[in-house]
XYZ file of N, CA and C in Angstrom:
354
model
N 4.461 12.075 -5.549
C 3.940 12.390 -4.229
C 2.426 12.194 -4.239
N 2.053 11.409 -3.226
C 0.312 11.594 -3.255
C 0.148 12.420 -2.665
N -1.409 12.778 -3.244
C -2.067 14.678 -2.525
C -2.231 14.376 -1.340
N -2.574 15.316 -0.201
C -3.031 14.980 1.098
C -4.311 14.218 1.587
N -5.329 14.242 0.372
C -6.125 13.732 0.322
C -6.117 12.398 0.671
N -4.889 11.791 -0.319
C -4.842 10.278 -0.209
C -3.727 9.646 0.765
N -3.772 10.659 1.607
C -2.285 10.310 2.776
C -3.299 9.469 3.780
N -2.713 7.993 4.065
C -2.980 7.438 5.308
C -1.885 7.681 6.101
N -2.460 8.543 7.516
C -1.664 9.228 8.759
C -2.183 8.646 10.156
N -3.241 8.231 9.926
C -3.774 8.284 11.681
C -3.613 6.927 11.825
N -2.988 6.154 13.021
C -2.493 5.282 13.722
C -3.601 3.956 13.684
N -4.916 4.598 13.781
C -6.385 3.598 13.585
C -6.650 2.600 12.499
N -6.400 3.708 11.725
C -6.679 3.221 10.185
C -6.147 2.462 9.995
N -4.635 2.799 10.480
C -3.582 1.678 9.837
C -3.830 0.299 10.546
N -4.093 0.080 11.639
C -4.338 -0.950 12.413
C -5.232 -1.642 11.726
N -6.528 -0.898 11.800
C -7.956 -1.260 11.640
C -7.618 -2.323 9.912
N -6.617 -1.684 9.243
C -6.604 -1.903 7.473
C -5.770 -3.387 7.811
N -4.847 -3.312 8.784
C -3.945 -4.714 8.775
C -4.312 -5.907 9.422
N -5.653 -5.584 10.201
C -5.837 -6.219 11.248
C -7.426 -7.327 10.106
N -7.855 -6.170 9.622
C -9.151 -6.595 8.921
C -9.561 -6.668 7.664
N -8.766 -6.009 6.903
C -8.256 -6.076 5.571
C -7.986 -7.171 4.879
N -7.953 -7.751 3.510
C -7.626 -8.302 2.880
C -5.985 -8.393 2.398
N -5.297 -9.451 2.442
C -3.976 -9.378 2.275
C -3.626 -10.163 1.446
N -2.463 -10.132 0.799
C -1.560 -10.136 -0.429
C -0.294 -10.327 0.007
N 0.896 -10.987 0.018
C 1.857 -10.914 0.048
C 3.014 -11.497 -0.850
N 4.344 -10.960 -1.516
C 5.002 -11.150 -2.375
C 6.272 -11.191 -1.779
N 7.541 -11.222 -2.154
C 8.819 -11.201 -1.913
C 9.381 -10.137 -1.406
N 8.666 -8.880 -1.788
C 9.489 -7.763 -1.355
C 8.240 -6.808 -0.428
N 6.954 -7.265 -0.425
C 5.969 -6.303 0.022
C 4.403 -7.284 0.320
N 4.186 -6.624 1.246
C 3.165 -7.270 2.012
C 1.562 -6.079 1.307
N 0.677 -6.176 1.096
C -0.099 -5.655 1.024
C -1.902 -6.027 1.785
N -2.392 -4.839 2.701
C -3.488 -5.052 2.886
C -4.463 -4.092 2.455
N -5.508 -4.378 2.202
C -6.684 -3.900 1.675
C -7.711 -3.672 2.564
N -8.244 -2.519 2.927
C -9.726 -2.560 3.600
C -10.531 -1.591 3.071
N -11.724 -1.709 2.459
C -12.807 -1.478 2.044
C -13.940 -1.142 2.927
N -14.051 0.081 3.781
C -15.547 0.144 4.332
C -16.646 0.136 4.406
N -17.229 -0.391 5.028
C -18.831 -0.867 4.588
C -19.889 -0.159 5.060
N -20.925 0.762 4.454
C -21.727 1.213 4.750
C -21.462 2.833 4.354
N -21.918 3.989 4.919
C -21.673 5.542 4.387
C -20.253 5.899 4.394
N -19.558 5.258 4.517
C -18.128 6.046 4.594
C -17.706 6.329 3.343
N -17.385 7.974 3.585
C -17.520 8.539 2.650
C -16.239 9.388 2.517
N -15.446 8.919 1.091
C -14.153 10.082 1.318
C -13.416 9.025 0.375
N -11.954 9.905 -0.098
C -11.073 9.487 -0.974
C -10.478 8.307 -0.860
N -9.904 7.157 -1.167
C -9.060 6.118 -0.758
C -7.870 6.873 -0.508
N -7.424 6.019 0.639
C -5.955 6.129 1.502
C -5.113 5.385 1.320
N -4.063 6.076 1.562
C -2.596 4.949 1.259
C -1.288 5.063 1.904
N -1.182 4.044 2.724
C -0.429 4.432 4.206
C 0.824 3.005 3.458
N 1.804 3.685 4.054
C 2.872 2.966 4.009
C 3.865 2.503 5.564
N 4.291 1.215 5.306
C 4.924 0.888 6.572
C 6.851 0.173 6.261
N 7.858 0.743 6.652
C 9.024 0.729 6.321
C 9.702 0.294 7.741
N 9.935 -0.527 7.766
C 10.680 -0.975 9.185
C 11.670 -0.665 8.881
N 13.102 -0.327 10.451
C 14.220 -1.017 10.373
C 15.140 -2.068 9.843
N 13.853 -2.964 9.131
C 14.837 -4.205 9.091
C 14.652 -4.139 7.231
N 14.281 -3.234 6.913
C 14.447 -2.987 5.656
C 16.115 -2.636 5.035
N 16.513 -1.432 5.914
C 17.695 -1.395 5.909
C 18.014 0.397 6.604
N 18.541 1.414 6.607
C 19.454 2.073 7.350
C 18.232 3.297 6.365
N 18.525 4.262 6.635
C 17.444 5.455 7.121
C 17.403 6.290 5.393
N 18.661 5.775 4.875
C 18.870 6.117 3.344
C 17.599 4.613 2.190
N 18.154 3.695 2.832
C 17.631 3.059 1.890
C 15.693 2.647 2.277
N 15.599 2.935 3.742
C 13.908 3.023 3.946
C 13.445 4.643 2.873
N 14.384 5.099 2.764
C 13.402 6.599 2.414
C 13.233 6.072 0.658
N 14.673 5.733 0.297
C 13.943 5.284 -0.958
C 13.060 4.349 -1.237
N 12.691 3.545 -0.642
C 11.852 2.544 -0.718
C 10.413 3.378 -0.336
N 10.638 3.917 0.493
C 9.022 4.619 0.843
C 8.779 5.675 -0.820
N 9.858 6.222 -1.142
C 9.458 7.095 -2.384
C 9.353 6.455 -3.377
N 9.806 4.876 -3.641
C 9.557 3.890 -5.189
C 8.176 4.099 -4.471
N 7.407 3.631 -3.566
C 6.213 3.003 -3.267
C 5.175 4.335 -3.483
N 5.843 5.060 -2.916
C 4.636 6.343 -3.164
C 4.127 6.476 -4.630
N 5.623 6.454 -5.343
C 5.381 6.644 -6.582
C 4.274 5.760 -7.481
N 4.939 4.265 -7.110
C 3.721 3.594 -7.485
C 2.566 3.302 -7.292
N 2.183 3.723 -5.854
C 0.950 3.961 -5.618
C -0.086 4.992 -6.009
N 1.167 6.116 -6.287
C -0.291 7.011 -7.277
C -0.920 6.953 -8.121
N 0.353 5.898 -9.065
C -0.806 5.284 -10.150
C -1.869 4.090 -10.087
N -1.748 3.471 -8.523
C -3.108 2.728 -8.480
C -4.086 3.351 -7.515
N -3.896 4.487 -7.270
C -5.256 4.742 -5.809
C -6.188 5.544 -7.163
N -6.327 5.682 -8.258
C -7.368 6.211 -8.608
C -8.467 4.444 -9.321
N -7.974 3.371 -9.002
C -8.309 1.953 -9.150
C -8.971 1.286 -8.010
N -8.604 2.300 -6.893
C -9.339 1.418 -5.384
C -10.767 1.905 -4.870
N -11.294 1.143 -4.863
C -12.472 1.281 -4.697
C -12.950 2.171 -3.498
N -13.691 3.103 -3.898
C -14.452 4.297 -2.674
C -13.687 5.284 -1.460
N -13.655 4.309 -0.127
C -13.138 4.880 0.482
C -12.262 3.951 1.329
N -11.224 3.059 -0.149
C -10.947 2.024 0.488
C -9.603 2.284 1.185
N -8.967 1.433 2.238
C -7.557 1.901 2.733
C -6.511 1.173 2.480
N -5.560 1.698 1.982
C -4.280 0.372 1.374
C -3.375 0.710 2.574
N -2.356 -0.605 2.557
C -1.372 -0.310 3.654
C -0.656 -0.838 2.804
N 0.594 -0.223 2.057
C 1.645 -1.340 1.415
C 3.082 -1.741 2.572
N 2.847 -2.515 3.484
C 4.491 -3.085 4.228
C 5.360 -3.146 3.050
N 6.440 -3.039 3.433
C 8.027 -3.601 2.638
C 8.465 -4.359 3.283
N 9.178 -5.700 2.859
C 9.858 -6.438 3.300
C 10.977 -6.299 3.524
N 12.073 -7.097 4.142
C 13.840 -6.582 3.856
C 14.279 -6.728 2.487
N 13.616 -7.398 1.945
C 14.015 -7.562 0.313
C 13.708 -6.296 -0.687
N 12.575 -5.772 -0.314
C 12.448 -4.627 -0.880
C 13.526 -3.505 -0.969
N 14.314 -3.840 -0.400
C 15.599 -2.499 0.317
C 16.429 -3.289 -1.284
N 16.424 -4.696 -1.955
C 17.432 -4.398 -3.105
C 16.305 -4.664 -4.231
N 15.425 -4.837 -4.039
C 14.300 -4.714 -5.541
C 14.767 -3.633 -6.431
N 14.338 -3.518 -7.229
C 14.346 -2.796 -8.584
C 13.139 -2.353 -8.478
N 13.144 -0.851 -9.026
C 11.812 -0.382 -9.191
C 10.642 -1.136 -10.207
N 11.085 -1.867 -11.057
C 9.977 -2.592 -12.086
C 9.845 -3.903 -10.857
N 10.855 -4.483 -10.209
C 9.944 -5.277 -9.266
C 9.163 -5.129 -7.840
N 9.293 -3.925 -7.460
C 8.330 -3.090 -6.942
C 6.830 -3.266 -7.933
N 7.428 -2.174 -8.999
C 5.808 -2.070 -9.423
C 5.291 -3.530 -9.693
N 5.936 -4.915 -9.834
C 5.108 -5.903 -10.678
C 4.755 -6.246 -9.578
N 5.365 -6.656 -7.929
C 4.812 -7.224 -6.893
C 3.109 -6.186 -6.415
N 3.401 -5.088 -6.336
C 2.723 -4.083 -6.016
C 0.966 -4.308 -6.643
N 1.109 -4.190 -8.419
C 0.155 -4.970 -9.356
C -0.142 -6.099 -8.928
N 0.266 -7.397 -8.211
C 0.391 -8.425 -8.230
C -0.418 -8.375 -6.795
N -0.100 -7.789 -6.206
C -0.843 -7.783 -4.461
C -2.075 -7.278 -4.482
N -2.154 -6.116 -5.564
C -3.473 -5.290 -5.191
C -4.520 -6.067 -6.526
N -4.052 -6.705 -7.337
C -5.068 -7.625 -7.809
C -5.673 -9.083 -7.370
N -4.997 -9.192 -6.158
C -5.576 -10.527 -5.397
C -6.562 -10.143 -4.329
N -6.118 -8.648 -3.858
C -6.647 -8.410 -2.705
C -7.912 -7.512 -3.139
N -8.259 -6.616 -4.492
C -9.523 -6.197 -4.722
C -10.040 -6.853 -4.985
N -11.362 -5.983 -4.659
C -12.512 -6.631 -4.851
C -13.064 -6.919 -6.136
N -13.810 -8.349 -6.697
C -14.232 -8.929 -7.987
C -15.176 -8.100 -8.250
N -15.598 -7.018 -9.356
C -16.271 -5.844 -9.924
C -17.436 -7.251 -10.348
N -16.958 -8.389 -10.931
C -18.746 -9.123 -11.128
C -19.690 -9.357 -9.827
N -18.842 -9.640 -8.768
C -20.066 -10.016 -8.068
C -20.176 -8.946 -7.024
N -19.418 -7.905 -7.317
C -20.198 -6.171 -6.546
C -21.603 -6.179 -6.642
């Protein structure tokens, strides 16, 4: 479970992260990245998005709980007060949790930011 701290909830964010964000996408999961620029100040967020077309109300919940899971072990890796949005695809509904986590690794290292030229 992520703390409340790192819950993306408000409707803005999520927009603002998909709309302007940096993106990544794999077979089972879409990932965007947004990084704010200037004083914003506060924990990185991590909002998740599970459509219908993932599959029926059993298999979105597990998919939202592989993702949570794996996201706790990368939001202490994202930079400042950056905002992740991980989408699921319909494919994600038969992934395997190790191909969760490898797409997941795989999205959020295209889409951070290069630490040399910070």
């Amino acid at each position: 479970m992520l703390p409340p701290a790192h819950r993306l909830v408000d409707a803005d964010s999520f927009r603002l992260a998909t709309r302007a964000g940096e993106r990544a996408g794999s077979r089972t999961l879409v990932v965007h990245l947004w990084t704010p620029v200037g004083d914003a100040d506060g924990p990185p967020r991590v909002g998740f998005v599970v459509s219908k077309a993932v599959g029926n109300a059993v298999v979105r919940n597990r998919v939202k709980r592989r993702l949570r899971h794996l996201a706790r072990e990368h939001v202490s890796s994202l930079p400042g007060s950056a905002v992740l949005v991980v989408r699921a695809l319909p494919a994600a509904a038969g992934a395997s949790y190790d191909a969760l986590a490898e797409d997941l690794a795989r999205g959020l290292r295209r889409v951070a930011p290069d630490p040399v030229r910070s």
